[in-house]
């Protein structure tokens, strides 16, 4: 307490003395005249005056904290303070002159400053902080006044406490730093003050010494040379320097802000000279021991190294560098290495010392490190030794065998890290001398990388060492003349390091550092091979691009005490990756190298994750921007293989993420500029623009908004800044079109391949964008494309995975456009995967014929392929014949000609090509018969896709001219369970019948699709059928279908009959295509193929019966054609030609001869021999056919009566022959008004109707056909529906429809029909009897009154008996019908 009162008393006295001295000292007044200031001011310190050492900054902050206090000080009571000058300055200014006023202001300020210096002895931390702030503010306005006040305070109060002085030192440091200049007297005075207190021991220990040292450092800002001279004097005394001296020298060495420009090099030079002068101390044991003790002294914190220790490592290294004795150097280095390697700063310091020593003693330093690396502690620290050795060592040291560690282990655990850092420092310090040692150093680095215990410490040391080595080599101009053999092994280590990085975190700059190292290593010789370069690219890209979103990365750092700035870290890592790509292209400025780089980015551009796509497109755009503005590519290089890049970027222009869109558009713009530049093959463009950011950039150069890799939302609308080129002002579609204009055919093909590949993506936007790209490319440049066959095949493969209707439609439209110029190639390609035909392939065929001119060309190409047939086996002459196989494309063309007939797009083309198709299909049928193939084999081909059932096609059966549209019947309809009868009789409406099946090969309702593929023959036959049914020739189709004529095409022997029957049907139905077919078949008579000549002559001989033939081929011309065919090499053609020459057209006299033969033939009907009767009836039919238009009308009635009389003959053959003859007669008389014949026709309808249920299939067939022919003669309506019903319908619904047609068109013959039906109730054939009962039942239902008037009691009883029998019929529908008819018949019979 006494000491404190004494101090206060002295302070008061000093204040009085200071005031008195100032008032009587003119020099002091003059010195203070220029200073003004408000003692209460709180102006902040300018930034230019706030320069301080980062090491001392933590010490300065102690001024704001409460220093330790002893109990005496804590018990001290605060005394009230008073100010000497109590009057206000305003009152003094009113009484004094101006000069005296200035003096008094200075005195007042000095008094205020003095008081604040005295108050620094307080204990309140907040108050202390306030006082220090005030003093610093006053120092910036009047530094000299504050300096003088502090000096006087310290001089007048020498016994102040160390805590108080500690605070004064901080204030003094701030004041000196704030001064623009410092008088020499002040420099010497304060430097002496600092030197005296730097080594002083107090209860504050090092904190007090560092505060005094900071004052000396502040003086260095004004005169460092004087301070350095004093420091050197103190260091060279021979006694190991005090810690504070080393502290000051450490700050001077590490803080460049203390020196002016160029002065740092002078300090380093002086430091080197100091080291040279200190070499003598290495041989002093005491000095060396203290040095080693200071170097190994534990730090207060292991994360930061005190300045004095950091300087000591430098100082030690410089001394060893200056030492001439190599033995001394080795001894000291080994001693240093034998110290602990546990702490990171210690390892860095040791490495720095070794590196400085290596600048002059490289060989010896290498030897020391090699020796140290082979020492036992280092060997034990490596993990290459077996567990057995570890267990033995643990037992020896009495340790746990499981861990085997003690304090000694921790000392050596990271020794390999020190060695790695030492190698790096060696490279940095040795400079040019290091080049011959690079491979050796790299080999040791690789060794320690592989065999050290791997952890974060080793990883960071390895990276730091390699960075130092690579940096040293890169800065050396002679590096290009060396080849470094160990670079490849080092790159392998770096790839391993990248792969070991956590996939979901980014907490360290490891990736960035590794990529920088790889970039530098790639510039060294020898150049990397392609495989190594590819591995590096894959590893680096995956490590960076596959990182999660930045928000996810930040979540992994939320528990860190000092979390890193993820945004900055990621931006720097991405920038390093850009530099790597640029480094590769700079080392090899070729388009092949560019293609290699881009090929590794393509998978990431197609990633399903938005952040990966964004990162990849940013990297691509950055690379293109660099190439566009640096013009690095060799202008002699042919800029090619970029079609895939255009496709990828074009697809990404439609990415849902707007940042990806913008980056992709910019990338295409730079690519366009690059194309222009390379096409010009000239110097770089004069007006090349510097690359600009797509959006406002952050400090690190990365845009502040994007899809997940940046935090800030994009501005609305985003202000994009592009280079001032017109290409950057266009939208994405226009940019793509502009780029396409500069692509070659091969590049356009690559672009299309990329778009096709995108069709198979799982991302909807990619599929849609790829379809747009495909359509745009083909629309703009489809005409000049090549290899379209492969493109068409690829589109087919991808089409099955396209689920977006709009995208699929655009892809098919692209095929339509492509077919405009490449129809033959596409047709040939599509044929390869069209058997079996799947739905996607059929869509492609429809797209192929979407335009009318192209559809005609498609059919022409298919017909051409149809004729590319393999030679069938030759005649069997006993020699072995090769087993020829049909051409796959020929058979596929056959199949497609069949399928396309049902496509809406080919409807008109098929109709126009009917003559060619008819002749080609008939020839193809003959060819398939020649092959002797089995009926249902699998076609010899490899389908590209799994087999699918036939496609549902657009139904189309031509309608009968001038008739209402008729629905069509299925082949096997389901029978109704009940027959619902109307309550009131009326004529039924026409039943709704399902449409006729399109192809016999297609599965019918209720039937599963056949597993086996249809044979070529059956496919050809179905194609012929569908050709007739889809082109309006259904009458011709009906003739063959109702007669069972299609089976004639099943064998080679009956084939001519089938062709003749078809041609005859065309003549009898007055086909409008006869002239066109005739014109088409005439050239076929000269064909090299015998089958084509055969088909042509067969049709021609039948067409001779048509008057229309003469409009195309006059009689004389027909004779010439037939006569020429008599010389045909084929015997069949010659025979057919001879038959044609016998036509009545060329021999009119035959007409009367044939007519005279008819009566005898009619008499032959009554022969007992069934075969004779059948042959006679057939001869009469043939005579009627030969007479043709000159048919015997006079004998027609007799022929009709005789033929009708045999409809119910007991002999099946005669019944069938009679019905066939009656039908031929009806066909011959078509168009002639013969009332007598019409009567016969009406009377034959019920027998024919009932014989549809005849037990003989031949009779049923002839009954159907003749009934149809009679309906044609009688001009029934709905003849097409009638044909379908006769051909395929079964059951009560079909019978009801047939009954309706008969009764509707034959109301005048109602009685005759009913009587005929009643007579058939006596038939011995159950089915005919049943059918007759049904006929009568329908009649009773709809015409009860008429039936009751015409039916006798005998007939009524017969009906009752018949319906009773039908109630026992095995068919349920018949039983139900009979039950209801009995009830109805009873009601009818009961009527009066």
Coordinates of C-alpha atoms in Angstrom, one line a residue, residues 375-676:
X375 CA 17.8 -46.2 -39.0
X376 CA 15.9 -48.6 -36.7
X377 CA 13.4 -46.1 -35.4
X378 CA 12.4 -45.2 -39.0
X379 CA 12.2 -48.8 -40.0
X380 CA 9.9 -49.5 -37.1
X381 CA 7.7 -46.6 -38.0
X382 CA 7.1 -48.0 -41.4
X383 CA 4.2 -50.5 -41.8
X384 CA 5.9 -52.9 -44.1
X385 CA 7.2 -55.1 -41.3
X386 CA 5.2 -58.1 -40.3
X387 CA 3.1 -58.4 -37.2
X388 CA 5.5 -60.9 -35.8
X389 CA 8.2 -58.3 -35.5
X390 CA 5.8 -55.9 -33.8
X391 CA 4.7 -58.5 -31.3
X392 CA 8.4 -59.3 -30.5
X393 CA 9.2 -55.6 -30.0
X394 CA 6.1 -55.1 -27.8
X395 CA 7.1 -58.0 -25.6
X396 CA 10.7 -56.7 -25.4
X397 CA 9.4 -53.3 -24.3
X398 CA 6.7 -54.8 -22.0
X399 CA 4.0 -53.2 -24.1
X400 CA 0.6 -54.3 -25.3
X401 CA 1.1 -56.4 -28.4
X402 CA -2.1 -55.1 -29.8
X403 CA -1.0 -51.4 -30.1
X404 CA 2.7 -51.6 -29.4
X405 CA 3.1 -47.9 -28.7
X406 CA 4.6 -45.7 -26.0
X407 CA 6.0 -42.3 -25.9
X408 CA 9.0 -43.3 -28.0
X409 CA 6.7 -44.5 -30.8
X410 CA 5.0 -41.1 -30.8
X411 CA 8.4 -39.5 -31.2
X412 CA 9.2 -41.5 -34.3
X413 CA 5.7 -42.1 -35.7
X414 CA 5.8 -39.2 -38.1
X415 CA 9.5 -39.2 -38.8
X416 CA 8.8 -40.1 -42.4
X417 CA 6.8 -36.9 -42.6
X418 CA 9.8 -34.9 -41.6
X419 CA 11.9 -36.7 -44.2
X420 CA 9.4 -35.9 -46.9
X421 CA 9.3 -32.2 -45.9
X422 CA 13.1 -32.2 -45.9
X423 CA 13.2 -33.4 -49.5
X424 CA 10.9 -30.6 -50.5
X425 CA 12.9 -28.0 -48.7
X426 CA 16.1 -29.4 -50.3
X427 CA 14.5 -28.8 -53.7
X428 CA 13.5 -25.3 -52.9
X429 CA 16.8 -24.2 -51.4
X430 CA 19.1 -26.0 -53.8
X431 CA 17.5 -24.3 -56.8
X432 CA 19.4 -25.1 -60.1
X433 CA 21.5 -27.8 -58.4
X434 CA 18.5 -29.9 -57.6
X435 CA 17.7 -31.1 -61.2
X436 CA 20.2 -34.1 -61.2
X437 CA 18.7 -35.1 -57.8
X438 CA 15.0 -34.9 -58.8
X439 CA 14.6 -38.6 -59.7
X440 CA 16.3 -39.7 -56.5
X441 CA 14.2 -37.4 -54.4
X442 CA 11.0 -38.6 -56.2
X443 CA 11.9 -42.2 -55.7
X444 CA 12.3 -41.6 -51.9
X445 CA 9.1 -39.7 -51.8
X446 CA 7.3 -42.5 -53.5
X447 CA 8.9 -45.0 -51.1
X448 CA 7.7 -43.2 -48.0
X449 CA 4.3 -42.7 -49.6
X450 CA 3.8 -46.4 -50.0
X451 CA 5.4 -47.7 -46.8
X452 CA 4.6 -45.2 -44.2
X453 CA 1.6 -45.4 -41.9
X454 CA -0.9 -43.5 -43.8
X455 CA -2.8 -40.7 -42.1
X456 CA -3.7 -37.1 -42.6
X457 CA -0.3 -35.9 -41.4
X458 CA 1.6 -38.0 -43.9
X459 CA -0.7 -36.9 -46.7
X460 CA -0.2 -33.2 -46.0
X461 CA 3.5 -33.6 -45.7
X462 CA 3.7 -35.6 -48.9
X463 CA 1.7 -32.9 -50.7
X464 CA 3.7 -30.1 -49.3
X465 CA 6.9 -31.8 -50.2
X466 CA 5.8 -32.5 -53.7
X467 CA 4.5 -29.0 -54.2
X468 CA 7.9 -27.6 -53.1
X469 CA 9.8 -30.0 -55.4
X470 CA 7.5 -29.4 -58.4
X471 CA 7.6 -25.6 -57.8
X472 CA 11.4 -25.6 -57.7
X473 CA 11.7 -27.7 -60.9
X474 CA 9.1 -25.5 -62.7
X475 CA 11.0 -22.3 -61.8
X476 CA 14.2 -23.8 -63.2
X477 CA 14.8 -22.8 -66.8
X478 CA 16.9 -25.9 -67.4
X479 CA 14.2 -28.4 -66.5
X480 CA 13.2 -28.8 -70.1
X481 CA 16.5 -30.5 -70.9
X482 CA 16.0 -33.3 -68.3
X483 CA 13.9 -36.4 -68.5
X484 CA 12.5 -37.4 -65.1
X485 CA 11.9 -41.2 -65.0
X486 CA 10.1 -41.2 -61.6
X487 CA 7.3 -38.8 -62.7
X488 CA 5.1 -41.7 -63.7
X489 CA 5.4 -43.4 -60.2
X490 CA 4.7 -40.1 -58.5
X491 CA 1.6 -39.7 -60.6
X492 CA 0.4 -43.1 -59.5
X493 CA 0.8 -42.0 -55.9
X494 CA -1.2 -38.9 -56.5
X495 CA -4.0 -40.8 -58.1
X496 CA -4.1 -43.1 -55.1
X497 CA -4.2 -40.1 -52.9
X498 CA -7.1 -38.6 -54.9
X499 CA -9.0 -41.9 -54.8
X500 CA -8.6 -42.1 -51.0
X501 CA -10.2 -38.7 -50.5
X502 CA -13.7 -39.0 -49.0
X503 CA -16.3 -39.0 -51.7
X504 CA -18.8 -36.9 -49.8
X505 CA -16.6 -34.3 -48.1
X506 CA -14.5 -31.3 -49.1
X507 CA -12.8 -30.1 -45.9
X508 CA -9.1 -29.6 -47.0
X509 CA -7.3 -28.2 -50.1
X510 CA -6.0 -31.7 -50.8
X511 CA -7.8 -32.1 -54.1
X512 CA -6.7 -28.6 -55.2
X513 CA -3.1 -29.2 -54.3
X514 CA -3.0 -32.6 -56.0
X515 CA -4.4 -31.3 -59.2
X516 CA -1.9 -28.4 -59.2
X517 CA 0.9 -30.9 -58.8
X518 CA -0.4 -33.1 -61.6
X519 CA -0.6 -30.0 -63.9
X520 CA 3.0 -29.2 -63.2
X521 CA 4.2 -32.7 -63.6
X522 CA 2.6 -33.1 -66.9
X523 CA 4.8 -30.3 -68.3
X524 CA 8.0 -32.3 -67.6
X525 CA 9.7 -34.7 -69.8
X526 CA 9.1 -37.4 -70.9
X527 CA 5.5 -36.7 -72.0
X528 CA 2.8 -38.8 -70.6
X529 CA 1.5 -41.7 -72.6
X530 CA -2.2 -41.9 -73.6
X531 CA -3.2 -44.5 -71.0
X532 CA -1.6 -42.6 -68.1
X533 CA -3.2 -39.3 -69.2
X534 CA -6.5 -41.0 -69.4
X535 CA -6.2 -42.4 -65.9
X536 CA -5.3 -39.0 -64.5
X537 CA -8.2 -37.3 -66.2
X538 CA -10.7 -40.0 -65.0
X539 CA -9.4 -39.8 -61.4
X540 CA -9.3 -36.0 -61.2
X541 CA -12.7 -35.5 -62.8
X542 CA -14.4 -38.1 -60.7
X543 CA -12.9 -36.7 -57.5
X544 CA -14.2 -33.2 -58.2
X545 CA -17.3 -33.6 -60.3
X546 CA -18.8 -36.4 -58.2
X547 CA -18.8 -34.3 -55.0
X548 CA -22.3 -33.7 -53.4
X549 CA -24.0 -30.4 -53.4
X550 CA -22.3 -27.6 -51.5
X551 CA -25.1 -27.6 -49.0
X552 CA -24.4 -31.2 -48.2
X553 CA -20.7 -30.6 -48.0
X554 CA -21.3 -27.8 -45.5
X555 CA -23.3 -30.1 -43.3
X556 CA -20.2 -32.3 -42.9
X557 CA -18.3 -29.3 -41.4
X558 CA -20.9 -28.0 -39.1
X559 CA -19.2 -29.5 -36.0
X560 CA -15.8 -28.1 -36.9
X561 CA -14.3 -25.5 -34.5
X562 CA -13.1 -23.5 -37.5
X563 CA -15.1 -24.8 -40.5
X564 CA -13.6 -24.0 -43.9
X565 CA -15.3 -21.8 -46.5
X566 CA -16.7 -24.6 -48.7
X567 CA -17.6 -22.2 -51.5
X568 CA -14.1 -20.8 -51.7
X569 CA -12.5 -24.2 -51.4
X570 CA -14.7 -25.7 -54.1
X571 CA -14.1 -22.7 -56.5
X572 CA -10.3 -23.1 -56.1
X573 CA -10.5 -26.8 -56.7
X574 CA -12.6 -26.3 -59.8
X575 CA -10.1 -23.7 -61.0
X576 CA -7.3 -26.1 -60.5
X577 CA -9.2 -28.7 -62.6
X578 CA -9.6 -26.1 -65.3
X579 CA -5.8 -25.4 -65.2
X580 CA -5.1 -29.1 -65.5
X581 CA -7.2 -29.4 -68.7
X582 CA -5.6 -26.3 -70.1
X583 CA -2.2 -27.7 -69.2
X584 CA -2.9 -30.8 -71.2
X585 CA -4.0 -28.9 -74.2
X586 CA -1.0 -26.5 -74.0
X587 CA 1.4 -29.4 -73.9
X588 CA -0.2 -31.0 -77.0
X589 CA -2.2 -28.4 -78.9
X590 CA -3.9 -30.9 -81.2
X591 CA -7.5 -31.8 -81.9
X592 CA -6.8 -35.3 -80.8
X593 CA -5.8 -34.0 -77.4
X594 CA -8.9 -31.9 -77.2
X595 CA -11.0 -34.9 -78.2
X596 CA -9.3 -36.9 -75.4
X597 CA -10.1 -34.3 -72.8
X598 CA -13.7 -33.9 -74.0
X599 CA -14.3 -37.7 -74.1
X600 CA -13.6 -37.8 -70.4
X601 CA -16.2 -35.1 -69.8
X602 CA -18.9 -36.6 -71.9
X603 CA -20.1 -39.1 -69.3
X604 CA -20.4 -36.3 -66.7
X605 CA -22.3 -34.2 -69.2
X606 CA -24.8 -37.0 -69.5
X607 CA -25.1 -37.5 -65.7
X608 CA -28.4 -37.9 -64.1
X609 CA -27.4 -35.5 -61.3
X610 CA -27.8 -31.8 -62.0
X611 CA -24.7 -30.7 -60.0
X612 CA -22.5 -33.1 -61.9
X613 CA -23.9 -31.9 -65.3
X614 CA -23.3 -28.3 -64.2
X615 CA -19.7 -28.9 -63.2
X616 CA -19.0 -30.8 -66.4
X617 CA -20.5 -28.2 -68.6
X618 CA -18.6 -25.4 -66.7
X619 CA -15.4 -27.3 -67.2
X620 CA -16.1 -27.8 -70.9
X621 CA -17.1 -24.1 -71.4
X622 CA -14.0 -22.9 -69.6
X623 CA -11.8 -25.1 -71.8
X624 CA -13.5 -23.8 -75.0
X625 CA -13.2 -20.3 -73.7
X626 CA -9.5 -20.7 -73.1
X627 CA -9.0 -22.2 -76.6
X628 CA -11.1 -19.6 -78.3
X629 CA -9.2 -16.7 -76.8
X630 CA -5.7 -18.1 -76.5
X631 CA -5.7 -19.7 -80.0
X632 CA -3.6 -22.5 -78.6
X633 CA -4.6 -25.1 -81.2
X634 CA -2.3 -25.5 -84.1
X635 CA -3.9 -23.8 -87.1
X636 CA -2.6 -26.6 -89.3
X637 CA -4.7 -29.0 -87.3
X638 CA -7.9 -30.2 -88.9
X639 CA -10.5 -29.3 -86.2
X640 CA -12.7 -32.4 -86.2
X641 CA -14.4 -34.9 -84.0
X642 CA -16.5 -32.2 -82.3
X643 CA -19.9 -33.4 -83.4
X644 CA -20.4 -35.3 -80.1
X645 CA -19.6 -32.1 -78.2
X646 CA -22.1 -30.1 -80.1
X647 CA -24.7 -32.7 -79.5
X648 CA -24.0 -32.9 -75.7
X649 CA -24.0 -29.1 -75.3
X650 CA -27.1 -28.8 -77.5
X651 CA -29.0 -31.2 -75.4
X652 CA -27.9 -29.4 -72.2
X653 CA -29.3 -26.2 -73.7
X654 CA -32.7 -27.6 -72.7
X655 CA -31.6 -28.7 -69.2
X656 CA -34.1 -27.8 -66.5
X657 CA -31.4 -26.0 -64.6
X658 CA -31.0 -22.5 -66.0
X659 CA -27.3 -22.2 -65.1
X660 CA -26.6 -25.3 -67.2
X661 CA -28.6 -23.8 -70.0
X662 CA -26.6 -20.6 -70.0
X663 CA -23.2 -22.3 -69.6
X664 CA -24.0 -24.6 -72.5
X665 CA -25.0 -21.8 -74.7
X666 CA -21.8 -19.9 -73.9
X667 CA -19.8 -23.1 -74.6
X668 CA -21.4 -23.4 -78.0
X669 CA -20.6 -19.8 -78.7
X670 CA -17.0 -20.3 -77.9
X671 CA -16.9 -23.4 -80.0
X672 CA -18.4 -21.4 -82.9
X673 CA -15.6 -18.8 -82.5
X674 CA -13.1 -21.6 -82.4
X675 CA -14.5 -23.2 -85.6
X676 CA -14.3 -19.9 -87.4

